[in-house]
Coordinates of C-alpha atoms and ligand atoms in Angstrom, one line a residue:
X23 CA -7.1 20.2 6.1
X24 CA -5.0 22.1 3.6
X25 CA -5.6 19.4 0.9
X26 CA -9.3 20.1 1.1
X27 CA -9.0 23.9 1.5
X28 CA -6.9 24.1 -1.7
X29 CA -9.6 22.4 -3.7
X30 CA -11.8 25.6 -3.9
X31 CA -9.0 27.2 -6.1
X32 CA -9.4 24.4 -8.7
X33 CA -13.2 24.8 -8.9
X34 CA -14.4 23.5 -12.3
X35 CA -11.2 21.6 -13.2
X36 CA -11.6 17.8 -13.3
X37 CA -10.5 16.1 -10.2
X38 CA -11.5 12.5 -10.8
X39 CA -12.6 10.5 -13.8
X40 CA -14.0 7.0 -13.2
X41 CA -16.2 4.5 -15.1
X42 CA -19.2 6.6 -14.3
X43 CA -17.9 10.0 -15.5
X44 CA -15.8 13.0 -14.7
X45 CA -16.1 15.0 -11.5
X46 CA -14.8 18.5 -10.8
X47 CA -13.1 19.9 -7.7
X48 CA -16.3 21.8 -7.0
X49 CA -18.3 18.6 -7.1
X50 CA -15.8 16.9 -4.8
X51 CA -16.1 19.8 -2.3
X52 CA -19.9 19.7 -2.3
X53 CA -20.1 15.9 -2.3
X54 CA -17.7 15.5 0.6
X55 CA -19.4 18.3 2.6
X56 CA -22.7 16.4 2.1
X57 CA -21.0 13.1 3.1
X58 CA -19.6 14.8 6.2
X59 CA -23.1 16.1 7.1
X60 CA -24.5 12.6 6.9
X61 CA -21.7 11.1 9.0
X62 CA -22.1 13.8 11.6
X63 CA -25.9 13.2 11.8
X64 CA -26.4 16.1 14.1
X65 CA -23.2 16.0 16.1
X66 CA -20.6 18.8 15.8
X67 CA -17.5 16.6 15.3
X68 CA -16.9 12.9 15.0
X69 CA -13.9 13.5 17.3
X70 CA -11.8 10.6 16.2
X71 CA -14.6 8.1 15.7
X72 CA -13.4 5.5 13.1
X73 CA -15.4 5.1 9.9
X74 CA -14.6 2.0 7.9
X75 CA -15.3 1.9 4.2
X76 CA -15.2 -0.7 1.4
X77 CA -15.6 1.1 -1.8
X78 CA -14.0 0.6 -5.3
X79 CA -11.5 3.2 -6.5
X80 CA -13.9 5.9 -7.8
X81 CA -15.2 9.4 -7.2
X82 CA -17.3 8.0 -4.4
X83 CA -14.2 6.6 -2.6
X84 CA -12.6 10.1 -2.5
X85 CA -15.9 11.8 -1.7
X86 CA -16.3 9.5 1.3
X87 CA -12.7 9.7 2.4
X88 CA -12.8 13.5 2.4
X89 CA -16.2 13.4 4.1
X90 CA -14.8 11.4 7.0
X91 CA -11.9 13.8 7.3
X92 CA -14.1 16.9 7.1
X93 CA -16.4 15.4 9.8
X94 CA -13.4 14.9 12.1
X95 CA -13.4 11.1 11.8
X96 CA -10.7 8.6 11.1
X97 CA -10.8 6.9 7.7
X98 CA -10.3 3.1 7.7
X99 CA -10.2 2.0 4.1
X100 CA -10.9 -1.8 3.9
X101 CA -9.1 -4.1 1.5
X102 CA -11.5 -5.1 -1.3
X103 CA -10.1 -8.7 -1.5
X104 CA -10.2 -9.5 2.2
X105 CA -12.4 -12.5 3.2
X106 CA -14.6 -12.2 6.2
X107 CA -12.1 -13.2 8.9
X108 CA -9.6 -10.5 7.8
X109 CA -12.4 -7.9 7.8
X110 CA -13.5 -9.0 11.2
X111 CA -10.0 -8.6 12.5
X112 CA -9.9 -5.0 11.3
X113 CA -13.4 -4.2 12.6
X114 CA -12.7 -5.7 16.0
X115 CA -9.4 -3.8 16.2
X116 CA -10.5 -0.3 15.3
X117 CA -14.2 -0.6 16.4
X118 CA -15.7 1.8 13.9
X119 CA -19.0 3.5 14.7
X120 CA -20.0 3.5 11.0
X121 CA -19.2 1.2 8.1
X122 CA -19.8 2.2 4.5
X123 CA -20.0 -0.1 1.5
X124 CA -20.7 -0.1 -2.2
X125 CA -23.3 -2.5 -3.5
X126 CA -20.7 -5.1 -4.4
X127 CA -19.5 -5.7 -0.9
X128 CA -22.8 -5.2 1.0
X129 CA -23.4 -8.9 1.4
X130 CA -20.0 -9.5 2.8
X131 CA -19.6 -6.5 5.1
X132 CA -23.3 -6.0 6.1
X133 CA -23.6 -9.0 8.4
X134 CA -20.2 -8.4 10.0
X135 CA -21.1 -4.8 10.8
X136 CA -24.6 -5.5 12.0
X137 CA -23.5 -8.3 14.4
X138 CA -21.1 -5.7 15.9
X139 CA -23.8 -3.0 16.1
X140 CA -21.8 -0.9 13.7
X141 CA -24.1 1.5 11.7
X142 CA -24.1 0.3 8.0
X143 CA -24.5 2.8 5.2
X144 CA -24.7 2.3 1.5
X145 CA -22.5 4.7 -0.5
X146 CA -25.4 6.5 -2.0
X147 CA -26.9 7.2 1.5
X148 CA -23.8 9.0 2.7
X149 CA -25.4 12.3 1.7
X150 CA -27.3 15.0 3.6
X151 CA -27.9 18.7 3.5
X152 CA -24.7 20.5 4.3
X153 CA -24.0 21.7 7.9
X154 CA -21.3 23.7 9.6
X155 CA -18.2 21.4 9.7
X156 CA -15.8 21.2 12.6
X157 CA -12.3 22.7 12.5
X158 CA -9.9 19.7 12.7
X159 CA -6.6 20.2 14.3
X160 CA -3.9 18.9 12.0
X161 CA -2.4 16.8 14.8
X162 CA -5.5 14.7 15.0
X163 CA -5.5 11.2 13.4
X164 CA -6.9 11.1 9.9
X165 CA -6.4 7.5 8.8
X166 CA -5.6 4.0 10.0
X167 CA -3.9 1.7 7.6
X168 CA -3.1 -1.9 8.3
X169 CA 0.4 -3.4 7.9
X170 CA 2.5 -6.1 9.4
X171 CA 5.1 -3.4 10.2
X172 CA 8.5 -5.0 11.1
X173 CA 7.0 -8.0 13.0
X174 CA 4.0 -10.1 13.7
X175 CA 0.3 -9.6 13.0
X176 CA -1.2 -6.7 11.1
X177 CA -1.3 -3.5 13.1
X178 CA -3.1 -0.2 12.5
X179 CA -0.8 2.6 11.6
X180 CA -2.3 5.9 12.9
X181 CA -1.6 8.7 10.4
X182 CA -2.5 12.3 11.3
X183 CA -3.8 15.1 9.0
X184 CA -0.3 16.7 9.4
X185 CA 1.5 13.5 8.4
X186 CA -0.6 13.3 5.2
X187 CA 0.1 16.9 4.4
X188 CA 3.9 16.6 5.0
X189 CA 3.9 13.4 2.8
X190 CA 2.1 15.2 0.0
X191 CA 4.3 18.4 0.2
X192 CA 7.4 16.3 0.1
X193 CA 6.4 14.4 -3.0
X194 CA 4.8 17.4 -4.8
X195 CA 8.1 19.2 -4.5
X196 CA 10.4 16.3 -5.4
X197 CA 8.4 15.0 -8.4
X198 CA 7.2 18.5 -9.5
X199 CA 3.5 17.9 -9.5
X200 CA 1.4 20.6 -11.2
X201 CA -2.2 21.3 -12.2
X202 CA -1.4 20.1 -15.7
X203 CA -0.8 16.6 -14.5
X204 CA -3.0 13.7 -15.2
X205 CA -2.3 10.4 -13.5
X206 CA -3.7 6.9 -14.1
X207 CA -4.6 5.1 -10.8
X208 CA -4.5 1.3 -10.9
X209 CA -3.4 0.7 -7.3
X210 CA -5.6 -0.6 -4.4
X211 CA -6.8 2.1 -2.0
X212 CA -6.1 0.5 1.4
X213 CA -2.4 1.2 1.0
X214 CA -0.4 4.5 1.3
X215 CA 0.9 4.2 -2.3
X216 CA -2.4 4.8 -4.0
X217 CA -3.9 6.9 -1.3
X218 CA -1.1 9.5 -0.9
X219 CA 1.3 9.2 -3.8
X220 CA -1.3 9.1 -6.4
X221 CA -4.7 10.5 -5.3
X222 CA -3.7 13.0 -2.6
X223 CA -0.7 14.4 -4.5
X224 CA -2.9 14.8 -7.6
X225 CA -5.7 16.6 -5.7
X226 CA -3.4 18.8 -3.8
X227 CA -2.0 20.0 -7.2
X228 CA -5.2 20.6 -9.0
X229 CA -4.4 17.7 -11.3
X230 CA -6.7 15.0 -12.7
X231 CA -6.8 11.4 -11.5
X232 CA -8.2 8.8 -13.9
X233 CA -9.2 5.7 -11.9
X234 CA -9.6 2.2 -13.0
X235 CA -11.5 -0.1 -10.6
X236 CA -8.6 -2.5 -10.5
X237 CA -5.5 -3.6 -12.5
X238 CA -5.9 -5.3 -15.8
X239 CA -2.7 -5.4 -17.9
X240 CA -4.3 -5.1 -21.3
X241 CA -6.5 -2.2 -20.2
X242 CA -3.6 -0.4 -18.7
X243 CA -1.4 -0.8 -21.8
X244 CA -4.3 0.5 -23.8
X245 CA -4.8 3.6 -21.5
X246 CA -1.1 4.3 -21.6
X247 CA -1.1 3.9 -25.4
X248 CA -4.0 6.4 -25.8
X249 CA -1.9 9.4 -24.6
X250 CA -3.2 12.2 -22.5
X251 CA -1.5 11.0 -19.3
X252 CA 1.5 12.6 -17.7
X253 CA 2.2 10.3 -14.7
X254 CA 2.0 6.6 -13.8
X255 CA 3.0 4.9 -10.5
X256 CA 2.9 1.2 -9.8
X257 CA 4.6 -1.7 -8.0
X258 CA 7.3 -3.9 -9.7
X259 CA 4.8 -6.8 -10.1
X260 CA 2.6 -4.5 -12.2
X261 CA 5.5 -3.4 -14.5
X262 CA 6.4 -7.1 -14.8
X263 CA 2.9 -7.9 -16.0
X264 CA 2.7 -5.0 -18.4
X265 CA 6.0 -6.2 -19.9
X266 CA 4.5 -9.6 -20.3
X267 CA 1.5 -8.1 -22.1
X268 CA 3.7 -5.9 -24.4
X269 CA 6.1 -8.8 -25.2
X270 CA 3.2 -10.7 -26.8
X271 CA 1.7 -7.6 -28.5
X272 CA 2.0 -7.0 -32.2
X273 CA 4.8 -4.7 -33.4
X274 CA 2.1 -2.1 -34.4
X275 CA 0.6 -2.2 -30.9
X276 CA 4.0 -1.9 -29.3
X277 CA 4.8 1.2 -31.5
X278 CA 1.4 2.7 -30.5
X279 CA 2.2 2.1 -26.8
X280 CA 5.7 3.7 -27.2
X281 CA 4.2 6.7 -28.9
X282 CA 1.4 7.2 -26.3
X283 CA 3.7 6.7 -23.3
X284 CA 6.2 9.2 -24.6
X285 CA 3.8 12.0 -23.4
X286 CA 4.3 10.9 -19.8
X287 CA 6.8 13.0 -17.8
X288 CA 7.4 10.4 -15.1
X289 CA 6.8 6.8 -14.3
X290 CA 7.5 5.6 -10.7
X291 CA 8.1 2.2 -9.2
X292 CA 8.0 1.4 -5.5
X293 CA 6.7 -0.6 -2.5
X294 CA 9.1 -3.4 -3.3
X295 CA 12.6 -3.8 -4.9
X296 CA 12.5 -3.1 -8.6
X297 CA 14.6 -5.9 -10.3
X298 CA 17.2 -4.3 -12.7
X299 CA 16.0 -6.5 -15.6
X300 CA 12.5 -5.1 -15.2
X301 CA 13.9 -1.5 -15.2
X302 CA 15.9 -2.3 -18.4
X303 CA 13.1 -4.0 -20.3
X304 CA 10.7 -1.3 -19.4
X305 CA 13.2 1.3 -20.7
X306 CA 13.5 -0.6 -24.0
X307 CA 9.7 -0.9 -24.4
X308 CA 8.6 2.6 -23.2
X309 CA 11.7 4.8 -23.4
X310 CA 11.2 5.6 -19.7
X311 CA 13.7 5.0 -17.0
X312 CA 11.5 4.2 -14.0
X313 CA 12.1 6.3 -11.0
X314 CA 12.5 4.0 -8.0
X315 CA 11.6 5.2 -4.6
X316 CA 11.5 3.6 -1.1
X317 CA 8.7 4.1 1.4
X318 CA 6.6 2.4 4.1
X319 CA 3.1 2.8 5.6
X320 CA 4.6 4.2 8.8
X321 CA 6.8 6.9 7.1
X322 CA 5.2 7.7 3.8
X323 CA 8.0 8.0 1.2
X324 CA 11.5 8.2 2.5
X325 CA 14.1 7.9 -0.3
X326 CA 13.8 8.6 -4.0
X327 CA 15.9 8.7 -7.1
X328 CA 16.0 12.2 -8.6
X329 CA 13.3 13.5 -10.8
X330 CA 16.0 15.4 -12.7
X331 CA 19.3 13.8 -12.9
X332 CA 20.6 10.2 -13.0
X333 CA 18.4 7.4 -11.8
X334 CA 20.7 4.6 -10.8
X335 CA 19.3 1.1 -11.3
X336 CA 19.2 -0.9 -8.1
X337 CA 19.4 2.3 -5.9
X338 CA 16.6 4.1 -4.2
X339 CA 18.3 7.4 -4.3
X340 CA 18.4 10.0 -1.5
X341 CA 16.2 11.3 1.3
X342 CA 13.1 13.2 0.1
X343 CA 12.3 16.7 1.3
X344 CA 11.2 16.9 5.0
X345 CA 12.6 13.4 5.6
X346 CA 15.6 12.7 7.8
X347 CA 17.3 9.4 7.2
X348 CA 20.2 7.7 8.9
X349 CA 21.7 4.2 8.8
X350 CA 22.5 2.5 12.1
X351 CA 25.0 -0.4 12.3
X352 CA 24.8 -3.4 14.6
X353 CA 26.9 -1.5 17.1
X354 CA 24.2 1.1 17.4
X355 CA 26.4 3.8 15.8
X356 CA 25.8 5.6 12.5
X357 CA 27.1 3.4 9.7
X358 CA 29.8 4.9 7.5
X359 CA 29.5 5.1 3.7
X360 CA 29.7 1.5 2.3
X361 CA 28.8 -0.1 5.7
X362 CA 25.3 -1.7 5.9
X363 CA 22.9 -0.5 8.6
X364 CA 19.2 -0.3 9.5
X365 CA 17.3 2.6 7.9
X366 CA 15.9 4.9 10.5
X367 CA 13.7 7.8 9.7
X368 CA 12.5 11.0 11.5
X369 CA 10.4 14.0 10.5
X370 CA 6.8 15.2 10.0
X371 CA 5.9 12.4 7.6
X372 CA 6.4 9.7 10.2
X373 CA 3.3 8.2 11.8
X374 CA 2.5 8.7 15.5
X375 CA 1.6 5.2 16.8
X376 CA 0.3 1.7 16.2
X377 CA -3.3 1.7 17.1
X378 CA -3.7 0.7 20.7
X379 CA -0.3 -1.0 20.7
X380 CA 1.8 1.2 23.0
X381 CA 4.6 -1.4 23.5
X382 CA 5.0 -2.1 19.8
X383 CA 5.0 1.7 19.2
X384 CA 7.7 2.2 21.9
X385 CA 9.8 -0.6 20.4
X386 CA 9.5 0.8 16.9
X387 CA 11.2 4.1 17.9
X388 CA 14.6 4.9 19.4
X389 CA 14.8 7.0 22.5
X390 CA 15.6 10.0 20.4
X391 CA 12.6 9.6 18.2
X392 CA 13.9 7.8 15.1
X393 CA 11.6 5.2 13.6
X394 CA 13.3 1.9 13.0
X395 CA 12.2 0.6 9.6
X396 CA 13.6 -2.9 9.9
X397 CA 15.1 -2.5 6.4
X398 CA 18.8 -2.7 5.9
X399 CA 20.6 -0.5 3.4
X400 CA 24.0 0.7 2.4
X401 CA 25.1 4.1 1.1
X402 CA 27.2 4.0 -2.1
X403 CA 28.3 7.2 -3.9
X404 CA 25.9 9.1 -1.7
X405 CA 22.9 6.9 -2.7
X406 CA 21.0 4.4 -0.7
X407 CA 20.7 0.8 -1.9
X408 CA 18.3 -1.5 0.0
X409 CA 19.8 -4.8 1.0
X410 CA 16.8 -6.5 2.6
X411 CA 14.7 -6.7 5.7
X412 CA 16.1 -7.4 9.1
X413 CA 13.3 -9.9 9.8
X414 CA 13.1 -13.0 7.5
X415 CA 9.5 -13.2 8.7
X416 CA 8.4 -10.1 6.9
X417 CA 7.8 -10.7 3.2
X418 CA 6.9 -8.5 0.3
X419 CA 4.8 -10.1 -2.4
X420 CA 3.3 -8.1 -5.3
X421 CA 4.1 -4.9 -3.3
X422 CA 2.0 -6.1 -0.3
X423 CA 3.7 -6.7 3.0
X424 CA 3.0 -10.1 4.6
X425 CA 3.9 -11.5 7.9
X426 CA 5.0 -15.1 7.7
X427 CA 4.1 -15.5 11.4
X428 CA 0.5 -14.6 10.7
X429 CA 0.2 -17.3 8.1
X430 CA 2.0 -19.9 10.2
X431 CA -0.3 -19.2 13.1
X432 CA -3.3 -19.8 11.0
X433 CA -1.9 -22.9 9.4
X434 CA -1.1 -24.3 12.8
X435 CA -4.8 -23.9 13.8
X436 CA -5.7 -26.4 11.0
X437 CA -6.3 -29.8 12.7
X438 CA -4.2 -31.7 10.2
X439 CA -1.1 -29.5 10.5
X440 CA 1.5 -30.2 13.2
X441 CA 4.5 -28.0 12.1
X442 CA 4.9 -25.2 9.6
X443 CA 7.3 -22.7 8.2
X444 CA 6.3 -19.9 5.8
X445 CA 9.0 -18.3 3.7
X446 CA 9.5 -15.8 0.8
X447 CA 11.1 -17.2 -2.3
X448 CA 12.6 -14.9 -4.9
X449 CA 10.3 -14.6 -7.8
X450 CA 10.5 -12.6 -11.1
X451 CA 6.8 -11.7 -11.0
X452 CA 6.0 -11.4 -7.3
X453 CA 9.3 -10.2 -5.9
X454 CA 8.9 -12.8 -3.3
X455 CA 6.5 -15.7 -3.6
X456 CA 4.8 -16.9 -0.4
X457 CA 5.7 -20.6 0.1
X458 CA 4.7 -22.9 3.0
X459 CA 6.4 -26.0 4.2
X460 CA 4.2 -28.1 6.4
X461 CA 4.3 -31.3 8.4
X462 CA 1.1 -33.3 8.4
X463 CA 1.0 -36.6 10.1
X464 CA -1.8 -37.9 7.8
X465 CA -1.2 -37.3 4.0
X466 CA -3.4 -34.6 2.4
X467 CA -3.6 -32.5 -0.8
X468 CA -2.1 -29.1 -0.9
X469 CA -5.1 -27.7 -2.7
X470 CA -7.3 -28.7 0.2
X471 CA -5.1 -26.6 2.6
X472 CA -5.0 -23.7 0.1
X473 CA -8.8 -23.7 -0.2
X474 CA -9.1 -23.7 3.5
X475 CA -6.7 -20.7 3.7
X476 CA -8.5 -18.8 1.0
X477 CA -11.6 -18.5 3.0
X478 CA -9.6 -17.0 5.9
X479 CA -6.8 -14.9 4.3
X480 CA -6.4 -12.1 1.8
X481 CA -5.5 -13.7 -1.6
X482 CA -1.9 -12.3 -1.6
X483 CA -1.1 -14.0 1.7
X484 CA -2.2 -17.5 0.6
X485 CA 0.9 -19.5 -0.2
X486 CA 1.4 -20.1 -3.9
X487 CA 2.9 -23.4 -3.1
X488 CA 2.6 -25.8 -0.1
X489 CA 5.3 -28.3 0.3
X490 CA 5.0 -31.3 2.6
X491 CA 7.9 -32.6 4.7
X492 CA 8.6 -35.2 7.3
X493 CA 10.2 -32.6 9.6
X494 CA 11.5 -29.0 9.4
X495 CA 15.1 -28.0 9.6
X496 CA 15.6 -26.7 13.1
X497 CA 18.6 -25.3 15.1
X498 CA 19.6 -26.7 18.5
X499 CA 17.2 -24.3 20.1
X500 CA 14.3 -25.8 18.1
X501 CA 13.9 -22.7 15.9
X502 CA 13.2 -23.3 12.2
X503 CA 16.1 -22.4 10.0
X504 CA 14.3 -20.4 7.4
X505 CA 17.2 -20.0 4.9
X506 CA 17.3 -23.8 4.7
X507 CA 13.6 -24.0 4.2
X508 CA 14.0 -21.5 1.3
X509 CA 16.7 -23.7 -0.2
X510 CA 14.6 -26.9 0.2
X511 CA 11.5 -25.4 -1.5
X512 CA 13.6 -23.6 -4.2
X513 CA 15.5 -26.6 -5.4
X514 CA 13.8 -28.6 -8.2
X515 CA 11.9 -31.5 -6.8
Ligands
AMP605 P1 4.5 -1.0 3.1 O1 4.4 -0.5 4.4 O2 3.5 -2.1 2.7 O3 4.6 0.1 2.0 O4 5.9 -1.8 3.0 C1 7.1 -1.1 3.2 C2 8.2 -2.0 2.9 O5 8.4 -2.3 1.5 C3 9.5 -1.4 3.3 O6 9.8 -1.6 4.7 C4 10.5 -2.2 2.5 O7 10.8 -3.4 3.0 C5 9.7 -2.4 1.2 N1 10.0 -1.5 0.1 C6 9.4 -0.4 -0.2 N2 10.0 0.2 -1.3 C7 11.0 -0.5 -1.6 C8 12.1 -0.5 -2.6 N3 12.1 0.5 -3.5 N4 13.0 -1.4 -2.6 C9 13.0 -2.4 -1.7 N5 12.1 -2.5 -0.8 C10 11.1 -1.6 -0.7

């Protein structure tokens, strides 16, 4: 993989800094070669075996990710906030041969892996004397990331080595990455945003990535205030929280923040729509006009405001290098300027398939190879503006994609629930807030239902509110009318 081959040229430069120290590119190369040797355990090539890993953002995360790639395996990063049933779903779907965990998640992941006869390794044990590593064809799968896509239950998005390289090359060119860059990572590492846009682009460039184990607004404000960084990338919910923290800070701390952040050359927002008031308030507080971009697990990044030149609030700019984008109207024809259409994308950054879902893969592409994103946009003055998603059942909350159908299915399996509708309600912090409306024949507390959900669903999928109703609004076909549900749960009770 070129990403890894290039690292030798950066040698003693710092690649990663985490809570335990700083690590050079040379250490990353050695560490990942030793990790690969352990994973290979005598075989010549993992030949597409999946390796799941549950490791905090850290040098070890990258060492293991690169180790899997170098051994010819497919990396499956697990979400650190998933409760057991979500992890089981991923394990049962991709059937990894090995699962790796840091201490913190050993009690959770260990029993799940052992009962499936998956070999369990602790992070520190992924280490062995170096061996000759296989030559991995770039067209081979490198990673599987889970997303709800444009419909239904989470699916594994299969991303090849070549996809990752094209995604990196596109962003490095567009956002002018260099070895002098230093980026702060505060994003989760089971999602393309942190994995490719932050870490992979940094390491491709010989830059330095400073990693925090998670997001804490006060800590991030402090790190940004201290200077030394050149780049920061986050989702709108994070900027909203940082604004909240700064709004209550002293004038002195705000001035220190502004001074520290002035050294950055670029601040990026993406993964969900950036509300214009957030962009404006951030500009007042930091002096930076956030660069908003649009992307998706299946395509990497697709559209971006310019690095140089005007960034238009509310717009996601123009196609990135290597990415072909078109808008297709309801009539199946290319939409003219000013006419809304579905965003379709083609090019080397686009994934190959949903893991073991040939039908959904086929449906996701047009006959001539364009990926249908399920997002609607319009071109105005040559720039794209996102209007929304074609499916009301796909929500975005805090930058994470959520399938309403998945939550509905689970709620319906609760013995007390007879009907349910899950919707996204516009929210200044979350973008969309997950809200459920349920019909329960026998009265019960919403906290009881939420507690039940929390043991089964990732935290961001658990509805922030559960409303009880006698019945749901339905059309003559019996289908719930979701816009009406949104209105009912949004109006003051
Ligand atoms: P994911 O695969 O989790 O990255 O989610 C991708 C989805 O996030 C897209 O299909 C869009 O619906 C949404 N999205 C990403 N970036 C933006 C943006 N800048 N504005 C609006 N929606 C966005």
